[in-house]
Amino acid sequence: MMEAVKRGEVGCIIVKDFSRLGRDYIEVGSYLEQIFPLMEVRCISVNDHYDSEGVLGTAGGLNVAFKNLINMLYSRDLSKKIRSAQMARARKGEYLGGFARYGYEKSQEDKHRLVVDPEAAEVVRKIFTMAAEGVTISGIVRYLNDNGVLTCVEYKQRKNSRYQHPGGGVKKLWGTQSVRSILSDETYIGKVVWNRSEKSITTGKRMLWHDRSEWVVVDGQHEPMVSEELFALANERAKPKKRDRSGVDMSGFKREVLFVCGYCGRSMVKKNHKYCCRYRTCGTDTECRRAVEDMEKLEGSVMEYVRKTAEVMLGNSGRKDVGAERETLGKKVDALRKEKERLSAEKMFLYDKYRSGV
Ligand SMILES: [Zn+2]
């Protein structure tokens, strides 16, 4: 919405109440008092009896600030309440995810119960069996991609058009992370696991991984897809690198991406003085294998491009243009200054006329 406001396409915003505008009272306040007036956008909040056109010069601003503060405290309180209600339901063994885990679907009778989805379950069992037989994670990934098995995201999107996933545009491939996450997920041995991580209430992004002691794990809630023995053996053989992410704050985490693979669109990683696609080993004849570039060569050509662009911008022809532009702008400023003087003289004249009652 703010993009449309910036483009000047919005003349008036009508909301049910201020909490619809934002959860943070400072943010809402700055929209109402600075940004919207600057953009000449009228703002109406129906339940708060607020209309920015009628509020100027009254004490309405104070009223609004209090309402925004209360809205923010209320939504924080509400999210805590929702969380504790969810914990209680998870302890009863209800599945609370928005979408079923890959390999399962939500039961038609009770959307908090999972039932096996035979087609995807086949793939899950294959992954566990291969791992138990000693195939490496990247070996499993290669097998899946070489055999054209739909990725979890593609499969879920095909089954449910409501399912959305960020990272559109990149070619969908199985990766080590998705296989690892299937192998380590106890949902496949019939357990409901909740509270593994926490999301930010404002951004909705995952920001904190909890220690296992804080998880809610309830056994025997749905049909297991693999036996506990197979699960244990597969995990033992695949030996996932144990990364203790409990208590790690991910909110400020941002990966820097310098180069992306021309074949799949994923970011490239540095390895042995070369840049290569992260997904180069995901299939036997994937095009990403060819996405290997010498580090110095690649960085050198980027620098060359930057230098050339800078030269063009600062070149002699460019300087002349700047000089000419400065001259025209200077003339404009002079003209406007004269106009200002003329108008203020006229204003004084009109004021005198008004005072003398003419
Ligand atoms: Zn690639």
CSV table of C-alpha atoms and ligand atoms in Angstrom, one decimal:
chain,number,residue,atom,x,y,z
A,1,MET,CA,0.0,0.0,0.0
A,2,MET,CA,2.8,2.4,0.9
A,3,GLU,CA,4.2,2.0,-2.6
A,4,ALA,CA,1.0,3.2,-4.1
A,5,VAL,CA,1.0,6.2,-1.6
A,6,LYS,CA,4.6,7.0,-2.7
A,7,ARG,CA,3.5,7.0,-6.3
A,8,GLY,CA,0.8,9.5,-5.5
A,9,GLU,CA,-2.0,7.1,-6.5
A,10,VAL,CA,-3.8,7.3,-3.1
A,11,GLY,CA,-5.9,10.2,-2.0
A,12,CYS,CA,-7.6,8.8,1.0
A,13,ILE,CA,-7.1,5.8,3.3
A,14,ILE,CA,-10.0,4.4,5.2
A,15,VAL,CA,-9.4,1.8,8.0
A,16,LYS,CA,-11.7,0.1,10.5
A,17,ASP,CA,-9.5,1.1,13.4
A,18,PHE,CA,-5.9,2.3,13.9
A,19,SER,CA,-4.7,-1.3,14.7
A,20,ARG,CA,-5.2,-2.0,11.0
A,21,LEU,CA,-2.7,0.6,10.1
A,22,GLY,CA,0.2,-0.9,12.1
A,23,ARG,CA,0.9,-2.5,15.5
A,24,ASP,CA,3.6,-0.1,16.6
A,25,TYR,CA,2.3,3.2,18.0
A,26,ILE,CA,5.4,5.1,17.1
A,27,GLU,CA,5.1,3.9,13.5
A,28,VAL,CA,1.3,4.7,13.3
A,29,GLY,CA,1.9,8.1,14.9
A,30,SER,CA,4.6,9.0,12.3
A,31,TYR,CA,2.3,7.9,9.5
A,32,LEU,CA,-0.6,10.0,10.8
A,33,GLU,CA,1.4,13.1,11.8
A,34,GLN,CA,4.2,13.3,9.3
A,35,ILE,CA,4.0,11.0,6.3
A,36,PHE,CA,0.3,11.2,5.3
A,37,PRO,CA,0.1,15.0,5.7
A,38,LEU,CA,3.3,15.3,3.6
A,39,MET,CA,1.9,13.1,0.9
A,40,GLU,CA,-1.5,14.9,1.1
A,41,VAL,CA,-3.3,11.7,1.9
A,42,ARG,CA,-6.4,11.9,4.0
A,43,CYS,CA,-6.8,9.2,6.6
A,44,ILE,CA,-10.1,8.1,8.1
A,45,SER,CA,-10.4,5.6,10.9
A,46,VAL,CA,-14.1,4.6,11.3
A,47,ASN,CA,-14.3,3.1,14.8
A,48,ASP,CA,-12.0,5.8,16.2
A,49,HIS,CA,-14.1,8.7,14.7
A,50,TYR,CA,-10.9,10.1,13.3
A,51,ASP,CA,-10.6,12.1,10.1
A,52,SER,CA,-7.3,13.8,9.4
A,53,GLU,CA,-9.1,16.7,7.7
A,54,GLY,CA,-11.0,17.6,10.9
A,55,VAL,CA,-8.2,17.0,13.4
A,56,LEU,CA,-5.9,19.9,12.6
A,57,GLY,CA,-5.5,22.4,15.4
A,58,THR,CA,-7.5,20.4,18.0
A,59,ALA,CA,-6.3,18.1,20.7
A,60,GLY,CA,-7.2,15.0,18.6
A,61,GLY,CA,-3.6,14.2,18.1
A,62,LEU,CA,-3.1,13.3,21.8
A,63,ASN,CA,-6.2,11.1,21.7
A,64,VAL,CA,-4.8,9.2,18.7
A,65,ALA,CA,-1.4,8.7,20.3
A,66,PHE,CA,-3.1,7.0,23.4
A,67,LYS,CA,-5.2,4.8,21.2
A,68,ASN,CA,-2.2,3.7,19.2
A,69,LEU,CA,-0.3,2.9,22.4
A,70,ILE,CA,-3.2,0.8,23.7
A,71,ASN,CA,-3.5,-1.0,20.4
A,72,MET,CA,0.1,-2.0,20.5
A,73,LEU,CA,-0.1,-3.3,24.1
A,74,TYR,CA,-3.3,-5.1,23.3
A,75,SER,CA,-1.8,-6.9,20.3
A,76,ARG,CA,1.2,-8.0,22.3
A,77,ASP,CA,-1.0,-9.3,25.0
A,78,LEU,CA,-3.2,-11.0,22.4
A,79,SER,CA,-0.3,-12.8,20.8
A,80,LYS,CA,0.9,-14.1,24.2
A,81,LYS,CA,-2.7,-15.4,24.8
A,82,ILE,CA,-2.8,-17.0,21.4
A,83,ARG,CA,0.6,-18.7,22.0
A,84,SER,CA,-0.4,-20.2,25.3
A,85,ALA,CA,-3.7,-21.4,23.9
A,86,GLN,CA,-1.8,-23.0,21.1
A,87,MET,CA,0.6,-24.7,23.5
A,88,ALA,CA,-2.4,-26.2,25.4
A,89,ARG,CA,-3.8,-27.5,22.2
A,90,ALA,CA,-0.5,-28.9,21.1
A,91,ARG,CA,-0.2,-30.7,24.4
A,92,LYS,CA,-3.5,-32.4,23.6
A,93,GLY,CA,-1.8,-33.7,20.4
A,94,GLU,CA,-3.5,-31.4,17.9
A,95,TYR,CA,-1.6,-30.6,14.8
A,96,LEU,CA,-1.5,-26.8,14.5
A,97,GLY,CA,0.5,-26.2,11.3
A,98,GLY,CA,-1.1,-24.2,8.6
A,99,PHE,CA,-0.3,-27.0,6.1
A,100,ALA,CA,0.3,-30.7,6.6
A,101,ARG,CA,3.9,-31.9,6.7
A,102,TYR,CA,5.1,-33.3,3.4
A,103,GLY,CA,3.9,-36.9,3.1
A,104,TYR,CA,0.7,-36.2,5.1
A,105,GLU,CA,-2.5,-34.3,4.5
A,106,LYS,CA,-5.0,-32.9,6.9
A,107,SER,CA,-7.9,-35.2,7.8
A,108,GLN,CA,-11.2,-34.3,6.2
A,109,GLU,CA,-13.1,-34.9,9.4
A,110,ASP,CA,-10.6,-33.1,11.8
A,111,LYS,CA,-8.2,-30.6,10.4
A,112,HIS,CA,-6.0,-31.0,13.5
A,113,ARG,CA,-5.2,-34.6,12.6
A,114,LEU,CA,-2.9,-35.9,9.9
A,115,VAL,CA,-3.5,-38.7,7.5
A,116,VAL,CA,-1.0,-40.4,5.2
A,117,ASP,CA,-0.8,-39.0,1.6
A,118,PRO,CA,0.2,-42.2,-0.2
A,119,GLU,CA,2.0,-40.5,-3.2
A,120,ALA,CA,4.3,-38.3,-1.1
A,121,ALA,CA,4.7,-41.0,1.6
A,122,GLU,CA,6.4,-43.2,-1.0
A,123,VAL,CA,9.1,-40.5,-1.5
A,124,VAL,CA,9.5,-40.1,2.3
A,125,ARG,CA,9.9,-43.8,2.8
A,126,LYS,CA,12.4,-43.9,0.0
A,127,ILE,CA,14.5,-41.1,1.6
A,128,PHE,CA,14.6,-43.0,5.0
A,129,THR,CA,15.4,-46.3,3.4
A,130,MET,CA,18.3,-44.9,1.3
A,131,ALA,CA,19.7,-43.1,4.3
A,132,ALA,CA,19.5,-46.3,6.4
A,133,GLU,CA,21.3,-48.1,3.6
A,134,GLY,CA,24.1,-45.7,3.9
A,135,VAL,CA,23.5,-43.4,1.0
A,136,THR,CA,24.8,-39.9,1.7
A,137,ILE,CA,22.5,-36.9,1.9
A,138,SER,CA,23.9,-35.5,-1.3
A,139,GLY,CA,23.5,-39.0,-2.9
A,140,ILE,CA,19.8,-38.9,-1.9
A,141,VAL,CA,19.4,-35.4,-3.3
A,142,ARG,CA,21.0,-36.4,-6.6
A,143,TYR,CA,18.6,-39.4,-6.8
A,144,LEU,CA,15.5,-37.3,-6.2
A,145,ASN,CA,16.5,-34.6,-8.8
A,146,ASP,CA,17.7,-37.1,-11.4
A,147,ASN,CA,14.4,-39.0,-11.2
A,148,GLY,CA,12.4,-35.7,-11.5
A,149,VAL,CA,10.7,-36.1,-8.1
A,150,LEU,CA,8.6,-33.0,-7.4
A,151,THR,CA,10.1,-31.0,-4.5
A,152,CYS,CA,8.1,-30.6,-1.3
A,153,VAL,CA,7.1,-27.0,-2.3
A,154,GLU,CA,6.1,-28.0,-5.8
A,155,TYR,CA,4.1,-30.9,-4.6
A,156,LYS,CA,2.3,-28.9,-1.9
A,157,GLN,CA,1.5,-26.2,-4.5
A,158,ARG,CA,0.1,-28.7,-6.9
A,159,LYS,CA,-2.1,-30.2,-4.2
A,160,ASN,CA,-3.1,-26.9,-2.6
A,161,SER,CA,-3.2,-23.7,-4.6
A,162,ARG,CA,-3.3,-21.7,-1.3
A,163,TYR,CA,0.2,-22.8,-0.4
A,164,GLN,CA,2.7,-20.1,-1.0
A,165,HIS,CA,6.4,-20.1,-0.6
A,166,PRO,CA,9.0,-17.4,-0.9
A,167,GLY,CA,11.8,-17.8,-3.4
A,168,GLY,CA,9.7,-17.7,-6.5
A,169,GLY,CA,11.7,-17.5,-9.7
A,170,VAL,CA,14.4,-19.9,-8.7
A,171,LYS,CA,14.3,-23.4,-10.3
A,172,LYS,CA,12.9,-25.9,-7.8
A,173,LEU,CA,15.4,-28.6,-6.8
A,174,TRP,CA,15.8,-30.9,-3.9
A,175,GLY,CA,18.6,-29.7,-1.6
A,176,THR,CA,20.5,-31.2,1.3
A,177,GLN,CA,18.5,-29.0,3.8
A,178,SER,CA,15.1,-30.3,2.7
A,179,VAL,CA,16.3,-34.0,2.9
A,180,ARG,CA,17.9,-33.4,6.3
A,181,SER,CA,14.7,-31.7,7.6
A,182,ILE,CA,12.6,-34.7,6.6
A,183,LEU,CA,15.1,-37.2,8.2
A,184,SER,CA,15.1,-35.4,11.5
A,185,ASP,CA,11.3,-34.8,11.7
A,186,GLU,CA,9.6,-36.9,14.3
A,187,THR,CA,6.3,-36.3,12.6
A,188,TYR,CA,7.1,-39.3,10.5
A,189,ILE,CA,7.1,-41.6,13.5
A,190,GLY,CA,3.7,-40.5,14.5
A,191,LYS,CA,4.6,-37.6,16.9
A,192,VAL,CA,3.2,-34.1,17.0
A,193,VAL,CA,6.0,-31.6,17.6
A,194,TRP,CA,5.3,-28.0,18.5
A,195,ASN,CA,7.3,-25.0,19.7
A,196,ARG,CA,10.5,-25.7,18.0
A,197,SER,CA,11.0,-22.1,17.1
A,198,GLU,CA,9.3,-18.8,17.5
A,199,LYS,CA,8.3,-16.2,15.0
A,200,SER,CA,8.3,-12.4,15.3
A,201,ILE,CA,4.8,-11.0,15.8
A,202,THR,CA,5.5,-8.1,13.5
A,203,THR,CA,7.4,-9.7,10.6
A,204,GLY,CA,6.2,-13.3,10.9
A,205,LYS,CA,9.7,-14.5,10.2
A,206,ARG,CA,11.3,-17.2,12.3
A,207,MET,CA,13.7,-15.6,14.8
A,208,LEU,CA,14.4,-18.0,17.7
A,209,TRP,CA,15.1,-21.7,17.9
A,210,HIS,CA,14.1,-23.3,21.1
A,211,ASP,CA,16.0,-25.9,23.1
A,212,ARG,CA,14.5,-29.4,22.9
A,213,SER,CA,13.5,-29.2,26.5
A,214,GLU,CA,11.0,-26.5,25.5
A,215,TRP,CA,9.4,-28.5,22.7
A,216,VAL,CA,6.0,-30.0,23.0
A,217,VAL,CA,6.1,-33.6,21.7
A,218,VAL,CA,3.0,-35.8,21.8
A,219,ASP,CA,3.2,-39.4,20.7
A,220,GLY,CA,0.8,-41.6,18.7
A,221,GLN,CA,-1.4,-38.9,17.2
A,222,HIS,CA,-1.3,-40.2,13.6
A,223,GLU,CA,-0.2,-43.1,11.6
A,224,PRO,CA,3.6,-43.3,11.5
A,225,MET,CA,5.2,-43.4,8.1
A,226,VAL,CA,8.4,-45.1,9.1
A,227,SER,CA,9.2,-47.4,12.0
A,228,GLU,CA,11.2,-46.0,15.0
A,229,GLU,CA,14.0,-48.4,14.1
A,230,LEU,CA,14.3,-47.2,10.5
A,231,PHE,CA,14.1,-43.6,11.7
A,232,ALA,CA,16.9,-44.1,14.2
A,233,LEU,CA,19.1,-46.0,11.7
A,234,ALA,CA,18.6,-43.5,9.0
A,235,ASN,CA,19.6,-40.6,11.3
A,236,GLU,CA,22.5,-42.6,12.7
A,237,ARG,CA,23.8,-43.3,9.2
A,238,ALA,CA,23.1,-39.8,7.7
A,239,LYS,CA,24.7,-38.2,10.8
A,240,PRO,CA,23.4,-34.7,10.4
A,241,LYS,CA,25.9,-32.1,11.5
A,242,LYS,CA,24.4,-31.2,14.9
A,243,ARG,CA,24.1,-27.4,15.0
A,244,ASP,CA,22.8,-26.2,18.3
A,245,ARG,CA,20.7,-23.3,17.3
A,246,SER,CA,18.8,-23.1,20.6
A,247,GLY,CA,18.7,-19.5,21.9
A,248,VAL,CA,20.2,-18.1,18.7
A,249,ASP,CA,18.6,-14.9,17.7
A,250,MET,CA,18.1,-14.9,14.0
A,251,SER,CA,16.2,-11.6,13.7
A,252,GLY,CA,19.3,-9.6,12.5
A,253,PHE,CA,20.6,-12.4,10.3
A,254,LYS,CA,21.1,-11.5,6.7
A,255,ARG,CA,23.2,-13.3,4.2
A,256,GLU,CA,25.1,-11.2,1.7
A,257,VAL,CA,24.7,-12.4,-1.8
A,258,LEU,CA,27.3,-11.2,-4.4
A,259,PHE,CA,26.7,-13.5,-7.3
A,260,VAL,CA,23.8,-15.7,-8.4
A,261,CYS,CA,23.8,-18.8,-10.5
A,262,GLY,CA,22.7,-18.1,-14.1
A,263,TYR,CA,21.0,-21.5,-14.4
A,264,CYS,CA,18.9,-21.7,-11.2
A,265,GLY,CA,19.0,-18.2,-9.7
A,266,ARG,CA,20.4,-19.3,-6.3
A,267,SER,CA,23.3,-17.5,-4.6
A,268,MET,CA,26.8,-18.8,-5.4
A,269,VAL,CA,29.3,-19.8,-2.7
A,270,LYS,CA,33.0,-19.4,-2.5
A,271,LYS,CA,35.0,-22.6,-2.7
A,272,ASN,CA,38.8,-23.1,-3.5
A,273,HIS,CA,39.1,-19.6,-5.0
A,274,LYS,CA,36.1,-20.2,-7.2
A,275,TYR,CA,32.5,-19.2,-7.1
A,276,CYS,CA,30.1,-22.0,-7.7
A,277,CYS,CA,26.4,-22.8,-7.5
A,278,ARG,CA,25.2,-24.2,-4.1
A,279,TYR,CA,23.2,-26.7,-6.0
A,280,ARG,CA,25.9,-27.9,-8.3
A,281,THR,CA,25.9,-31.4,-6.9
A,282,CYS,CA,22.2,-31.8,-6.6
A,283,GLY,CA,21.8,-33.8,-9.8
A,284,THR,CA,24.0,-35.9,-12.1
A,285,ASP,CA,23.6,-33.7,-15.2
A,286,THR,CA,22.2,-30.5,-13.7
A,287,GLU,CA,23.2,-27.3,-15.6
A,288,CYS,CA,24.4,-25.8,-12.3
A,289,ARG,CA,27.5,-28.0,-12.5
A,290,ARG,CA,28.7,-25.6,-15.2
A,291,ALA,CA,28.2,-22.6,-12.9
A,292,VAL,CA,31.8,-22.4,-11.7
A,293,GLU,CA,33.8,-19.2,-12.1
A,294,ASP,CA,37.3,-18.2,-11.1
A,295,MET,CA,37.0,-15.8,-8.2
A,296,GLU,CA,39.6,-13.3,-9.4
A,297,LYS,CA,38.2,-13.4,-12.9
A,298,LEU,CA,34.7,-12.8,-11.8
A,299,GLU,CA,35.5,-10.1,-9.3
A,300,GLY,CA,37.9,-8.5,-11.8
A,301,SER,CA,35.2,-8.2,-14.5
A,302,VAL,CA,32.8,-6.7,-12.0
A,303,MET,CA,35.4,-4.1,-11.0
A,304,GLU,CA,36.1,-3.4,-14.7
A,305,TYR,CA,32.4,-2.8,-15.3
A,306,VAL,CA,32.2,-0.4,-12.3
A,307,ARG,CA,35.3,1.5,-13.5
A,308,LYS,CA,34.0,1.9,-17.0
A,309,THR,CA,30.6,3.0,-15.8
A,310,ALA,CA,32.2,5.5,-13.5
A,311,GLU,CA,34.4,6.8,-16.4
A,312,VAL,CA,31.4,7.4,-18.6
A,313,MET,CA,29.6,9.2,-15.8
A,314,LEU,CA,32.6,11.4,-14.9
A,315,GLY,CA,33.9,11.8,-18.5
A,316,ASN,CA,34.4,15.2,-20.2
A,317,SER,CA,31.1,15.1,-22.0
A,318,GLY,CA,29.4,14.4,-18.6
A,319,ARG,CA,31.1,17.4,-17.0
A,320,LYS,CA,30.0,19.8,-19.7
A,321,ASP,CA,26.4,18.6,-19.2
A,322,VAL,CA,26.6,19.2,-15.5
A,323,GLY,CA,27.9,22.7,-16.1
A,324,ALA,CA,25.1,23.5,-18.5
A,325,GLU,CA,22.5,22.1,-16.2
A,326,ARG,CA,23.9,24.2,-13.3
A,327,GLU,CA,23.6,27.3,-15.4
A,328,THR,CA,19.9,26.7,-16.3
A,329,LEU,CA,19.0,25.9,-12.8
A,330,GLY,CA,20.8,29.1,-11.6
A,331,LYS,CA,18.7,31.1,-14.0
A,332,LYS,CA,15.5,29.4,-12.7
A,333,VAL,CA,16.4,30.2,-9.1
A,334,ASP,CA,16.9,33.9,-10.0
A,335,ALA,CA,13.6,34.0,-11.8
A,336,LEU,CA,11.8,32.4,-8.9
A,337,ARG,CA,13.4,34.7,-6.4
A,338,LYS,CA,12.2,37.7,-8.4
A,339,GLU,CA,8.7,36.2,-8.5
A,340,LYS,CA,8.8,35.8,-4.8
A,341,GLU,CA,9.7,39.4,-4.2
A,342,ARG,CA,6.9,40.5,-6.5
A,343,LEU,CA,4.3,38.4,-4.8
A,344,SER,CA,5.3,39.6,-1.3
A,345,ALA,CA,5.1,43.2,-2.5
A,346,GLU,CA,1.6,42.4,-3.8
A,347,LYS,CA,0.7,40.8,-0.6
A,348,MET,CA,1.7,43.9,1.4
A,349,PHE,CA,-0.3,46.1,-1.0
A,350,LEU,CA,-3.4,43.9,-0.6
A,351,TYR,CA,-3.0,43.9,3.2
A,352,ASP,CA,-2.8,47.7,3.3
A,353,LYS,CA,-5.9,47.9,1.1
A,354,TYR,CA,-7.7,45.5,3.5
A,355,ARG,CA,-6.7,47.5,6.6
A,356,SER,CA,-7.8,50.8,5.1
A,357,GLY,CA,-11.2,49.1,4.3
A,358,VAL,CA,-11.1,49.6,0.6
B,1,ZN,ZN,22.5,-23.2,-9.9
